[in-house]
């Protein structure tokens, strides 16, 4: 069998087969009716075929298991299983057989053999069997290195190796997007795309938040006491299908208050994804820590604490603003100015002193205003001036209110 | 895929995966195509770069939560604008996230392939120069794990590496790599081009039929004429020129054959157009026999089909064919001297309504055989009507009405709307098993292989059935071809005008069904093509009013419609299959609703007996169930599992007796998807249903499902236990035997697994030499030793003794 002449024939043969899950045999049903020429023949042939389902021969999906037909694809997070068989092809007893299976990845080399003890002897036509399992944790080229050493009857020490190369592919494409609510809540939308070639059952997609946040999953709705998935009965993802998961993150009280605001890049948490494919072949992945750039608020942040959504035309209403000093160490001395716009008219004194505001501290401010125009109106025209630096911060389009005529209001 | 490891984690404009753009080579085929069981590894990598598209779409889908309108920062004049802007951009872009299993790996940007070299070297110790060369070699390789053929056959061991020269090692490694796994030659469809374009006609008419055809020579047309006039008792006597029978043409008469049988006086009514009809020389050859045909054709055709339940010898079948040909071929028959063509009003340019075989001698046989032909005819026609009922499309209906009323002399029909089938390949005879034996076992062994071929059986339906039942389907296809050739639809006849009979269509059905069974889908498609959508007017009995007087409905067997629809899914057009199946389903539902409204199947007025109506409803419900089954199977093939499950559930409503099997099947579908929980739910339903019925079958089903569930939970030991339990109850259960053996392999017990399969095959080779079992067996042989060839060859010998020429030799993996 050896092609290269200098090579010496080995007494043992090493065979490796990847054990993906077996598949179910499908048959091709061909039927006819009794009045047709073959009569019952076609149906009888199907009944005699052991791969059809007894009593429901037309059902395509049979019960017969067939072994994997090729190497297939292997994806990150799946378990690589392989049968390693060392067979004594010769007619002599071989001694001290040591079979070693290593997996070489781009970053490390792992030993996968169940036992590292040598087998004392192997009779002709006998096998040493081993099934190895390894959860694949790296993408890219992997090489399974199988080494066999043994001693012949003549006492000669023999050694050979075989290399089996395979590529580990990415199974999922995960994209994330953050939405910052005006409150401290953050919404995370994760798009998960199946980039394999087979349907994928998503068993679990959850967000493990970092210590700063509490998470609420928004992927199910409760209906009549039952928790229904927003994806309906379609629990699986076809190849190239994408699904969106939504999570709401709330900073824990202690963090929200201690820091005043969460600034800069913060760690939100990571997604934990478990899926299954053919006959329960399992895969699991975690994303790296998802990071979110907290929106920049400049030196002074003005946020709304309270605002009515609907107000009456030409009637004063109240809003509550919160002013936070976001600078790192500078104490500010602020002056508030209120400028009227076409529709918004501020009540009260413009240009009043707000007093000193220390770094990372905030103050609440109740303001009164009225609108002279109906419809959806934007609240604009607040100006804060830092008297120390002579710098003015402008706040426009802080919020919208719906202005309705008072007559309608009364009716409702 | 170099660079696939280094995804920027927090980039702003999503330039990631840019390095994979080169792989983008437009591989849409993967998503469109019908994904085969095995897709090469490299195809997957090409699918990855869909990023751009994803982003484009994404802009439309933003959810307005922390939207701009709330953000006070937007108008903040002083804050760092540029930074802000990027923030905003960030919000609209999806970030590609680095996925990794362990947090440790996630942070470091692991290098690409080139990096592998560096890592390998220190690890390898004294062997490092050689390994370095290996990786270099691999670098040049495309990552084509899946598609490479088995390297087992030529194992080149990289042994004694240090002593070997670098160069030879490099060569070594490149050939050695990766796929020691058995690679199944992608099955596809067998490449069966016609072997040599033989003259089609050769030995087409077997001896039996040629002797028969000589018999019909004494029935020339003129004789019939004289006979007709010489027999004044016959109603046809009244049909001189200028007379017309309204009855024959009336499109509204229902259950016509009975009527015509019962009320011959109607025929006498004068009608000008009928005279033309009978004046047509082509149809003249059968004034007398034409009348008899009104009873006998149906009897005759069903007689020739032995399953129809009548008692006439089966030998008659080839006769029809040969005589039909005679009638068509011989100019004497078609154009009798006495009748000039011009008078007939037919034009040879337009295909006239073809005449069908009306074997005179046959009629006599029938009469001799049955005591009461009228009664037989009546009951047969009731059954025929029920079976043949079909609703033609509007255009076809128009043609058929025109034929029946003969409005303007001969009906001119567009050639395109006629069915003109012919064999497209002459001979697919052959025996792959024998070929393999010749190759591997030598001529002597191959000579022992004896299978029936088309010539070694009776050239009739009897021989055909014999070939089918002993699984010599290739030979059976061939015999169908011969019989069709005798009918004038042989090789090269496609596109030539011809006529159809019940038998010719049944032959086509058998031939095409066998081609599908053999997996020769392309061939079947080629020969199906002239049949169009199986709705051409000449496929209806009404088209041949003088051959099948009063008979209505479609000649196309219902099963052929199913086959016609299903074929497309095997050719990779499941959508077309679904369309066709739904058309069939619509007709079935319409017929059922007609029946429920007290009408005939085709919507006409009917005076069916309650009994007949019930039988008809029963038949059409069964047919509707059959279509639903096909729809469900097709959806399963399309991997549209949600719809497939729904479809199977509605099948269960049509066939309540199959409910446990169907529920189990649905459970297996969920297992296949990976949804173990739902699968379990269905399996529990099966247990509930089967509790009511005791018996072995129910118990086995429950155990089987439990075993599958354990398989889904990766527990091969438990699965094996349940399969073994089934074997205790039913030791001959092939599925349990095979599945238990498969479990043993996953448990690392190759030898035990082999023993189990071998024992099973030896016990009853006639039953267990099944494709799937043999495939498993050969796969294990390959895994077991380098001498798998010998064992495979002994399997071949076993197959040779038991299996017919339809055996799929690919599962032996010898080639």
mmCIF file of N, CA and C in Angstrom, chain A residues 7 15 18 20-21 31 33-37 49 54 58 61-63 65 67 69-70 73 83 87 89 106 109 125 135 139 159 161 164-167 170 174-177 179-180 189 191 236 238 278-279 284-286 288 291 297 391-392, chain B residues 5 7 9-10 38 41 58 62 66 76 78 91 94-95 97-101 119 124 145 157 159 161 172 178 180-182 184 305 307 387 506 559 623 626 633 639 641 661 668 671 711 738-739 745-746 748 750 770 776 783-784 786-787:
data_model
loop_
_atom_site.group_PDB
_atom_site.id
_atom_site.type_symbol
_atom_site.label_atom_id
_atom_site.label_comp_id
_atom_site.label_asym_id
_atom_site.label_seq_id
_atom_site.Cartn_x
_atom_site.Cartn_y
_atom_site.Cartn_z
ATOM 1 N N UNK A 7 9.645 4.004 2.898
ATOM 2 C CA UNK A 7 8.752 3.796 4.034
ATOM 3 C C UNK A 7 8.626 2.318 4.334
ATOM 4 N N UNK A 15 -7.054 4.436 12.028
ATOM 5 C CA UNK A 15 -8.198 5.008 11.299
ATOM 6 C C UNK A 15 -8.899 5.995 12.211
ATOM 7 N N UNK A 18 -14.712 11.060 12.176
ATOM 8 C CA UNK A 18 -15.401 12.036 13.016
ATOM 9 C C UNK A 18 -16.820 11.541 13.298
ATOM 10 N N UNK A 20 -19.989 12.780 13.936
ATOM 11 C CA UNK A 20 -21.115 13.705 14.065
ATOM 12 C C UNK A 20 -22.324 12.836 14.352
ATOM 13 N N UNK A 21 -23.418 13.461 14.718
ATOM 14 C CA UNK A 21 -24.603 12.665 15.030
ATOM 15 C C UNK A 21 -25.042 11.892 13.782
ATOM 16 N N UNK A 31 -46.141 5.413 -4.858
ATOM 17 C CA UNK A 31 -47.310 4.575 -4.595
ATOM 18 C C UNK A 31 -48.156 4.460 -5.852
ATOM 19 N N UNK A 33 -52.421 3.067 -7.072
ATOM 20 C CA UNK A 33 -53.710 2.622 -6.563
ATOM 21 C C UNK A 33 -53.979 1.223 -7.070
ATOM 22 N N UNK A 34 -54.941 0.582 -6.439
ATOM 23 C CA UNK A 34 -55.182 -0.810 -6.764
ATOM 24 C C UNK A 34 -55.573 -1.003 -8.219
ATOM 25 N N UNK A 35 -56.229 -0.008 -8.770
ATOM 26 C CA UNK A 35 -56.708 -0.170 -10.132
ATOM 27 C C UNK A 35 -55.587 0.056 -11.148
ATOM 28 N N UNK A 36 -54.479 0.576 -10.696
ATOM 29 C CA UNK A 36 -53.378 0.823 -11.615
ATOM 30 C C UNK A 36 -52.708 -0.485 -12.008
ATOM 31 N N UNK A 37 -51.921 -0.383 -13.037
ATOM 32 C CA UNK A 37 -51.304 -1.585 -13.607
ATOM 33 C C UNK A 37 -50.521 -2.411 -12.583
ATOM 34 N N UNK A 49 -39.721 -2.730 2.445
ATOM 35 C CA UNK A 49 -38.488 -1.961 2.636
ATOM 36 C C UNK A 49 -38.302 -1.677 4.132
ATOM 37 N N UNK A 54 -43.269 1.471 9.572
ATOM 38 C CA UNK A 54 -44.285 0.432 9.559
ATOM 39 C C UNK A 54 -45.670 1.044 9.784
ATOM 40 N N UNK A 58 -45.662 6.051 3.546
ATOM 41 C CA UNK A 58 -45.453 7.247 2.712
ATOM 42 C C UNK A 58 -44.675 8.319 3.474
ATOM 43 N N UNK A 61 -39.644 10.541 6.352
ATOM 44 C CA UNK A 61 -38.580 10.492 7.360
ATOM 45 C C UNK A 61 -38.660 9.170 8.116
ATOM 46 N N UNK A 62 -37.708 8.303 7.869
ATOM 47 C CA UNK A 62 -37.732 6.979 8.473
ATOM 48 C C UNK A 62 -37.117 6.957 9.859
ATOM 49 N N UNK A 63 -36.846 5.766 10.329
ATOM 50 C CA UNK A 63 -36.287 5.599 11.672
ATOM 51 C C UNK A 63 -34.891 5.024 11.632
ATOM 52 N N UNK A 65 -31.095 4.756 11.342
ATOM 53 C CA UNK A 65 -29.969 5.672 11.524
ATOM 54 C C UNK A 65 -28.873 5.327 10.538
ATOM 55 N N UNK A 67 -24.798 6.335 9.506
ATOM 56 C CA UNK A 67 -23.586 6.977 10.032
ATOM 57 C C UNK A 67 -23.257 8.212 9.210
ATOM 58 N N UNK A 69 -21.832 10.733 6.695
ATOM 59 C CA UNK A 69 -21.315 10.379 5.373
ATOM 60 C C UNK A 69 -20.043 11.137 5.017
ATOM 61 N N UNK A 70 -19.764 12.202 5.740
ATOM 62 C CA UNK A 70 -18.529 12.921 5.454
ATOM 63 C C UNK A 70 -18.142 13.705 6.703
ATOM 64 N N UNK A 73 -19.169 20.004 8.625
ATOM 65 C CA UNK A 73 -18.592 21.256 9.124
ATOM 66 C C UNK A 73 -18.533 21.199 10.632
ATOM 67 N N UNK A 83 -13.756 9.016 16.424
ATOM 68 C CA UNK A 83 -13.441 7.628 16.735
ATOM 69 C C UNK A 83 -12.023 7.372 16.267
ATOM 70 N N UNK A 87 -5.798 -0.742 14.460
ATOM 71 C CA UNK A 87 -6.089 -2.129 14.124
ATOM 72 C C UNK A 87 -4.796 -2.850 13.786
ATOM 73 N N UNK A 89 -3.152 -5.072 11.597
ATOM 74 C CA UNK A 89 -3.346 -5.659 10.273
ATOM 75 C C UNK A 89 -2.455 -6.879 10.057
ATOM 76 N N UNK A 106 -4.244 27.046 16.797
ATOM 77 C CA UNK A 106 -3.311 28.137 16.513
ATOM 78 C C UNK A 106 -2.645 28.620 17.789
ATOM 79 N N UNK A 109 -1.802 23.330 22.292
ATOM 80 C CA UNK A 109 -1.844 21.926 21.943
ATOM 81 C C UNK A 109 -2.452 21.169 23.113
ATOM 82 N N UNK A 125 -5.646 -8.777 14.091
ATOM 83 C CA UNK A 125 -7.050 -8.491 13.794
ATOM 84 C C UNK A 125 -7.827 -7.945 15.001
ATOM 85 N N UNK A 135 -14.514 20.150 23.189
ATOM 86 C CA UNK A 135 -15.326 21.316 22.875
ATOM 87 C C UNK A 135 -14.444 22.359 22.212
ATOM 88 N N UNK A 139 -11.406 29.416 16.611
ATOM 89 C CA UNK A 139 -11.769 29.412 15.209
ATOM 90 C C UNK A 139 -10.523 29.107 14.401
ATOM 91 N N UNK A 159 7.156 3.692 15.298
ATOM 92 C CA UNK A 159 6.442 4.929 15.621
ATOM 93 C C UNK A 159 5.909 5.535 14.335
ATOM 94 N N UNK A 161 2.917 8.678 12.826
ATOM 95 C CA UNK A 161 1.922 9.704 13.161
ATOM 96 C C UNK A 161 1.051 9.987 11.953
ATOM 97 N N UNK A 164 -4.575 15.121 10.842
ATOM 98 C CA UNK A 164 -5.884 15.365 10.245
ATOM 99 C C UNK A 164 -6.234 16.827 10.484
ATOM 100 N N UNK A 165 -6.387 17.510 9.374
ATOM 101 C CA UNK A 165 -6.605 18.954 9.507
ATOM 102 C C UNK A 165 -8.063 19.289 9.283
ATOM 103 N N UNK A 166 -8.593 20.178 10.060
ATOM 104 C CA UNK A 166 -9.942 20.669 9.791
ATOM 105 C C UNK A 166 -10.068 22.125 10.207
ATOM 106 N N UNK A 167 -11.048 22.750 9.633
ATOM 107 C CA UNK A 167 -11.287 24.168 9.891
ATOM 108 C C UNK A 167 -12.470 24.320 10.822
ATOM 109 N N UNK A 170 -17.157 29.867 12.074
ATOM 110 C CA UNK A 170 -17.997 30.661 12.957
ATOM 111 C C UNK A 170 -19.455 30.298 12.702
ATOM 112 N N UNK A 174 -23.109 37.837 15.444
ATOM 113 C CA UNK A 174 -23.836 38.571 16.476
ATOM 114 C C UNK A 174 -23.543 40.056 16.331
ATOM 115 N N UNK A 175 -24.585 40.821 16.231
ATOM 116 C CA UNK A 175 -24.418 42.273 16.175
ATOM 117 C C UNK A 175 -25.225 42.870 17.304
ATOM 118 N N UNK A 176 -24.704 43.895 17.883
ATOM 119 C CA UNK A 176 -25.439 44.491 18.995
ATOM 120 C C UNK A 176 -25.608 45.982 18.755
ATOM 121 N N UNK A 177 -26.590 46.512 19.410
ATOM 122 C CA UNK A 177 -26.835 47.938 19.296
ATOM 123 C C UNK A 177 -27.440 48.401 20.610
ATOM 124 N N UNK A 179 -29.437 51.337 22.839
ATOM 125 C CA UNK A 179 -30.312 52.489 22.781
ATOM 126 C C UNK A 179 -30.345 53.084 24.183
ATOM 127 N N UNK A 180 -30.000 54.322 24.305
ATOM 128 C CA UNK A 180 -30.016 54.963 25.605
ATOM 129 C C UNK A 180 -31.346 55.651 25.810
ATOM 130 N N UNK A 189 -30.130 45.661 21.836
ATOM 131 C CA UNK A 189 -30.707 44.812 20.810
ATOM 132 C C UNK A 189 -29.585 43.952 20.256
ATOM 133 N N UNK A 191 -28.686 41.142 17.382
ATOM 134 C CA UNK A 191 -29.117 40.405 16.190
ATOM 135 C C UNK A 191 -28.236 39.188 16.073
ATOM 136 N N UNK A 236 -36.704 27.695 15.690
ATOM 137 C CA UNK A 236 -35.391 27.453 15.104
ATOM 138 C C UNK A 236 -35.045 28.522 14.078
ATOM 139 N N UNK A 238 -33.402 29.219 10.452
ATOM 140 C CA UNK A 238 -32.932 28.637 9.200
ATOM 141 C C UNK A 238 -31.569 29.251 8.865
ATOM 142 N N UNK A 278 -28.807 19.003 14.462
ATOM 143 C CA UNK A 278 -29.225 17.635 14.163
ATOM 144 C C UNK A 278 -29.155 16.686 15.357
ATOM 145 N N UNK A 279 -30.284 16.118 15.701
ATOM 146 C CA UNK A 279 -30.402 15.121 16.764
ATOM 147 C C UNK A 279 -29.733 15.569 18.063
ATOM 148 N N UNK A 284 -22.348 25.874 22.218
ATOM 149 C CA UNK A 284 -22.531 26.973 23.161
ATOM 150 C C UNK A 284 -21.466 28.034 22.936
ATOM 151 N N UNK A 285 -21.891 29.251 22.976
ATOM 152 C CA UNK A 285 -20.954 30.358 22.794
ATOM 153 C C UNK A 285 -21.278 31.483 23.744
ATOM 154 N N UNK A 286 -20.229 32.209 24.106
ATOM 155 C CA UNK A 286 -20.441 33.469 24.807
ATOM 156 C C UNK A 286 -19.772 34.569 24.016
ATOM 157 N N UNK A 288 -17.822 38.165 23.768
ATOM 158 C CA UNK A 288 -16.915 38.879 24.660
ATOM 159 C C UNK A 288 -17.745 39.919 25.414
ATOM 160 N N UNK A 291 -19.435 46.184 25.289
ATOM 161 C CA UNK A 291 -19.094 47.474 25.868
ATOM 162 C C UNK A 291 -19.943 48.553 25.247
ATOM 163 N N UNK A 297 -22.118 63.799 27.832
ATOM 164 C CA UNK A 297 -23.032 64.881 28.201
ATOM 165 C C UNK A 297 -22.314 66.208 28.352
ATOM 166 N N UNK A 391 -18.904 80.392 30.112
ATOM 167 C CA UNK A 391 -19.270 79.498 29.022
ATOM 168 C C UNK A 391 -20.763 79.224 29.105
ATOM 169 N N UNK A 392 -21.416 79.272 27.971
ATOM 170 C CA UNK A 392 -22.870 79.059 27.960
ATOM 171 C C UNK A 392 -23.211 77.710 27.318
ATOM 172 N N UNK B 5 -9.710 35.573 12.212
ATOM 173 C CA UNK B 5 -9.681 35.582 13.656
ATOM 174 C C UNK B 5 -9.630 36.983 14.241
ATOM 175 N N UNK B 7 -11.149 40.094 14.465
ATOM 176 C CA UNK B 7 -12.272 40.980 14.262
ATOM 177 C C UNK B 7 -12.080 42.174 15.182
ATOM 178 N N UNK B 9 -13.056 44.748 17.671
ATOM 179 C CA UNK B 9 -14.169 44.547 18.570
ATOM 180 C C UNK B 9 -15.072 45.759 18.689
ATOM 181 N N UNK B 10 -14.460 46.895 18.621
ATOM 182 C CA UNK B 10 -15.270 48.080 18.844
ATOM 183 C C UNK B 10 -15.026 49.116 17.765
ATOM 184 N N UNK B 38 -24.616 17.157 2.504
ATOM 185 C CA UNK B 38 -23.230 17.474 2.775
ATOM 186 C C UNK B 38 -22.812 18.686 1.982
ATOM 187 N N UNK B 41 -16.889 22.272 3.360
ATOM 188 C CA UNK B 41 -16.554 23.280 4.343
ATOM 189 C C UNK B 41 -16.337 24.640 3.705
ATOM 190 N N UNK B 58 -30.331 47.314 7.949
ATOM 191 C CA UNK B 58 -30.503 47.644 9.338
ATOM 192 C C UNK B 58 -30.975 49.068 9.561
ATOM 193 N N UNK B 62 -34.346 50.791 12.814
ATOM 194 C CA UNK B 62 -33.986 51.329 14.113
ATOM 195 C C UNK B 62 -35.224 51.526 14.974
ATOM 196 N N UNK B 66 -33.870 55.606 22.683
ATOM 197 C CA UNK B 66 -33.123 56.776 23.145
ATOM 198 C C UNK B 66 -32.860 57.696 21.975
ATOM 199 N N UNK B 76 -26.032 70.576 22.328
ATOM 200 C CA UNK B 76 -25.057 71.150 23.237
ATOM 201 C C UNK B 76 -23.920 71.714 22.410
ATOM 202 N N UNK B 78 -21.134 73.210 23.256
ATOM 203 C CA UNK B 78 -19.750 73.263 23.695
ATOM 204 C C UNK B 78 -19.073 71.902 23.738
ATOM 205 N N UNK B 91 -24.287 54.330 17.332
ATOM 206 C CA UNK B 91 -25.603 53.829 17.712
ATOM 207 C C UNK B 91 -26.347 53.236 16.544
ATOM 208 N N UNK B 94 -24.398 48.305 13.791
ATOM 209 C CA UNK B 94 -24.320 47.093 14.591
ATOM 210 C C UNK B 94 -22.850 46.800 14.804
ATOM 211 N N UNK B 95 -22.571 46.390 15.974
ATOM 212 C CA UNK B 95 -21.183 46.019 16.190
ATOM 213 C C UNK B 95 -21.032 44.524 16.011
ATOM 214 N N UNK B 97 -19.478 41.325 17.022
ATOM 215 C CA UNK B 97 -18.926 40.979 18.324
ATOM 216 C C UNK B 97 -18.037 39.769 18.207
ATOM 217 N N UNK B 98 -16.956 39.839 18.851
ATOM 218 C CA UNK B 98 -16.042 38.717 18.847
ATOM 219 C C UNK B 98 -16.653 37.624 19.713
ATOM 220 N N UNK B 99 -16.769 36.503 19.115
ATOM 221 C CA UNK B 99 -17.359 35.402 19.855
ATOM 222 C C UNK B 99 -16.248 34.495 20.334
ATOM 223 N N UNK B 100 -16.327 34.107 21.530
ATOM 224 C CA UNK B 100 -15.381 33.099 21.949
ATOM 225 C C UNK B 100 -15.995 32.344 23.095
ATOM 226 N N UNK B 101 -15.470 31.228 23.317
ATOM 227 C CA UNK B 101 -16.078 30.399 24.317
ATOM 228 C C UNK B 101 -15.598 30.742 25.705
ATOM 229 N N UNK B 119 3.617 28.925 16.390
ATOM 230 C CA UNK B 119 3.223 28.203 17.583
ATOM 231 C C UNK B 119 3.674 26.765 17.501
ATOM 232 N N UNK B 124 6.772 21.429 18.931
ATOM 233 C CA UNK B 124 7.089 20.167 18.296
ATOM 234 C C UNK B 124 8.448 19.584 18.677
ATOM 235 N N UNK B 145 -11.992 20.377 3.472
ATOM 236 C CA UNK B 145 -12.077 19.121 4.206
ATOM 237 C C UNK B 145 -13.138 18.193 3.677
ATOM 238 N N UNK B 157 2.272 7.419 6.103
ATOM 239 C CA UNK B 157 2.554 7.771 7.477
ATOM 240 C C UNK B 157 3.792 8.635 7.576
ATOM 241 N N UNK B 159 6.164 8.864 9.437
ATOM 242 C CA UNK B 159 6.924 8.232 10.506
ATOM 243 C C UNK B 159 8.408 8.519 10.339
ATOM 244 N N UNK B 161 10.243 10.867 11.293
ATOM 245 C CA UNK B 161 10.308 12.146 10.609
ATOM 246 C C UNK B 161 11.707 12.706 10.569
ATOM 247 N N UNK B 172 4.426 14.715 1.589
ATOM 248 C CA UNK B 172 3.664 13.790 2.407
ATOM 249 C C UNK B 172 2.477 14.462 3.074
ATOM 250 N N UNK B 178 -6.093 15.961 6.783
ATOM 251 C CA UNK B 178 -7.532 16.100 7.049
ATOM 252 C C UNK B 178 -8.398 14.867 6.942
ATOM 253 N N UNK B 180 -9.514 11.782 6.869
ATOM 254 C CA UNK B 180 -9.495 10.341 6.973
ATOM 255 C C UNK B 180 -10.916 9.846 7.093
ATOM 256 N N UNK B 181 -11.811 10.788 7.271
ATOM 257 C CA UNK B 181 -13.191 10.397 7.444
ATOM 258 C C UNK B 181 -13.724 9.869 6.126
ATOM 259 N N UNK B 182 -14.610 8.936 6.248
ATOM 260 C CA UNK B 182 -15.169 8.386 5.028
ATOM 261 C C UNK B 182 -15.972 9.447 4.307
ATOM 262 N N UNK B 184 -18.543 10.048 1.492
ATOM 263 C CA UNK B 184 -19.497 9.375 0.627
ATOM 264 C C UNK B 184 -19.519 10.113 -0.679
ATOM 265 N N UNK B 305 -55.817 -4.765 -17.719
ATOM 266 C CA UNK B 305 -55.182 -4.473 -16.445
ATOM 267 C C UNK B 305 -55.733 -5.454 -15.423
ATOM 268 N N UNK B 307 -55.698 -5.971 -12.516
ATOM 269 C CA UNK B 307 -56.131 -5.624 -11.176
ATOM 270 C C UNK B 307 -57.517 -5.035 -11.149
ATOM 271 N N UNK B 387 -63.104 6.542 -10.716
ATOM 272 C CA UNK B 387 -61.641 6.587 -10.708
ATOM 273 C C UNK B 387 -61.072 7.639 -11.643
ATOM 274 N N UNK B 506 -50.953 3.815 -18.476
ATOM 275 C CA UNK B 506 -50.512 3.010 -17.338
ATOM 276 C C UNK B 506 -49.050 2.590 -17.527
ATOM 277 N N UNK B 559 -52.209 8.363 -9.494
ATOM 278 C CA UNK B 559 -50.856 8.204 -8.944
ATOM 279 C C UNK B 559 -49.807 8.860 -9.829
ATOM 280 N N UNK B 623 -57.590 9.937 -1.738
ATOM 281 C CA UNK B 623 -56.689 10.653 -2.649
ATOM 282 C C UNK B 623 -56.257 11.998 -2.062
ATOM 283 N N UNK B 626 -53.624 11.380 0.292
ATOM 284 C CA UNK B 626 -52.355 11.074 -0.374
ATOM 285 C C UNK B 626 -51.651 12.368 -0.796
ATOM 286 N N UNK B 633 -44.375 15.828 2.865
ATOM 287 C CA UNK B 633 -43.027 15.343 2.529
ATOM 288 C C UNK B 633 -42.219 16.413 1.820
ATOM 289 N N UNK B 639 -37.165 21.795 4.163
ATOM 290 C CA UNK B 639 -36.747 22.166 5.508
ATOM 291 C C UNK B 639 -37.620 23.267 6.095
ATOM 292 N N UNK B 641 -39.867 23.366 8.421
ATOM 293 C CA UNK B 641 -40.354 22.401 9.393
ATOM 294 C C UNK B 641 -41.683 22.779 10.017
ATOM 295 N N UNK B 661 -47.903 6.815 14.228
ATOM 296 C CA UNK B 661 -46.712 6.891 13.372
ATOM 297 C C UNK B 661 -46.414 8.335 12.994
ATOM 298 N N UNK B 668 -39.683 13.131 15.507
ATOM 299 C CA UNK B 668 -38.346 12.978 14.913
ATOM 300 C C UNK B 668 -37.933 14.235 14.162
ATOM 301 N N UNK B 671 -36.596 16.460 16.666
ATOM 302 C CA UNK B 671 -35.262 15.991 17.058
ATOM 303 C C UNK B 671 -34.233 16.445 16.041
ATOM 304 N N UNK B 711 -31.037 9.585 22.315
ATOM 305 C CA UNK B 711 -30.054 9.941 21.296
ATOM 306 C C UNK B 711 -29.921 11.462 21.226
ATOM 307 N N UNK B 738 -30.214 -2.244 13.445
ATOM 308 C CA UNK B 738 -29.290 -1.290 12.840
ATOM 309 C C UNK B 738 -28.971 -0.152 13.795
ATOM 310 N N UNK B 739 -30.009 0.376 14.434
ATOM 311 C CA UNK B 739 -29.797 1.525 15.307
ATOM 312 C C UNK B 739 -28.995 1.148 16.547
ATOM 313 N N UNK B 745 -21.278 1.846 18.046
ATOM 314 C CA UNK B 745 -20.101 2.508 17.475
ATOM 315 C C UNK B 745 -19.793 3.793 18.230
ATOM 316 N N UNK B 746 -20.846 4.564 18.533
ATOM 317 C CA UNK B 746 -20.625 5.826 19.245
ATOM 318 C C UNK B 746 -20.136 5.580 20.661
ATOM 319 N N UNK B 748 -17.896 3.430 21.218
ATOM 320 C CA UNK B 748 -16.519 2.958 21.093
ATOM 321 C C UNK B 748 -16.390 1.452 20.964
ATOM 322 N N UNK B 750 -16.600 -0.774 18.258
ATOM 323 C CA UNK B 750 -16.658 -1.039 16.830
ATOM 324 C C UNK B 750 -16.895 -2.510 16.525
ATOM 325 N N UNK B 770 -30.266 -3.951 3.008
ATOM 326 C CA UNK B 770 -30.814 -2.653 2.633
ATOM 327 C C UNK B 770 -29.688 -1.645 2.520
ATOM 328 N N UNK B 776 -23.896 1.590 6.419
ATOM 329 C CA UNK B 776 -23.319 1.592 7.763
ATOM 330 C C UNK B 776 -22.232 0.536 7.892
ATOM 331 N N UNK B 783 -13.523 1.856 8.741
ATOM 332 C CA UNK B 783 -12.941 2.334 9.991
ATOM 333 C C UNK B 783 -12.125 1.232 10.665
ATOM 334 N N UNK B 784 -12.530 0.016 10.432
ATOM 335 C CA UNK B 784 -11.937 -1.084 11.166
ATOM 336 C C UNK B 784 -10.510 -1.398 10.710
ATOM 337 N N UNK B 786 -7.499 -1.690 7.198
ATOM 338 C CA UNK B 786 -7.121 -1.310 5.849
ATOM 339 C C UNK B 786 -7.587 -2.361 4.852
ATOM 340 N N UNK B 787 -8.093 -3.423 5.334
ATOM 341 C CA UNK B 787 -8.511 -4.490 4.416
ATOM 342 C C UNK B 787 -10.012 -4.472 4.192
#
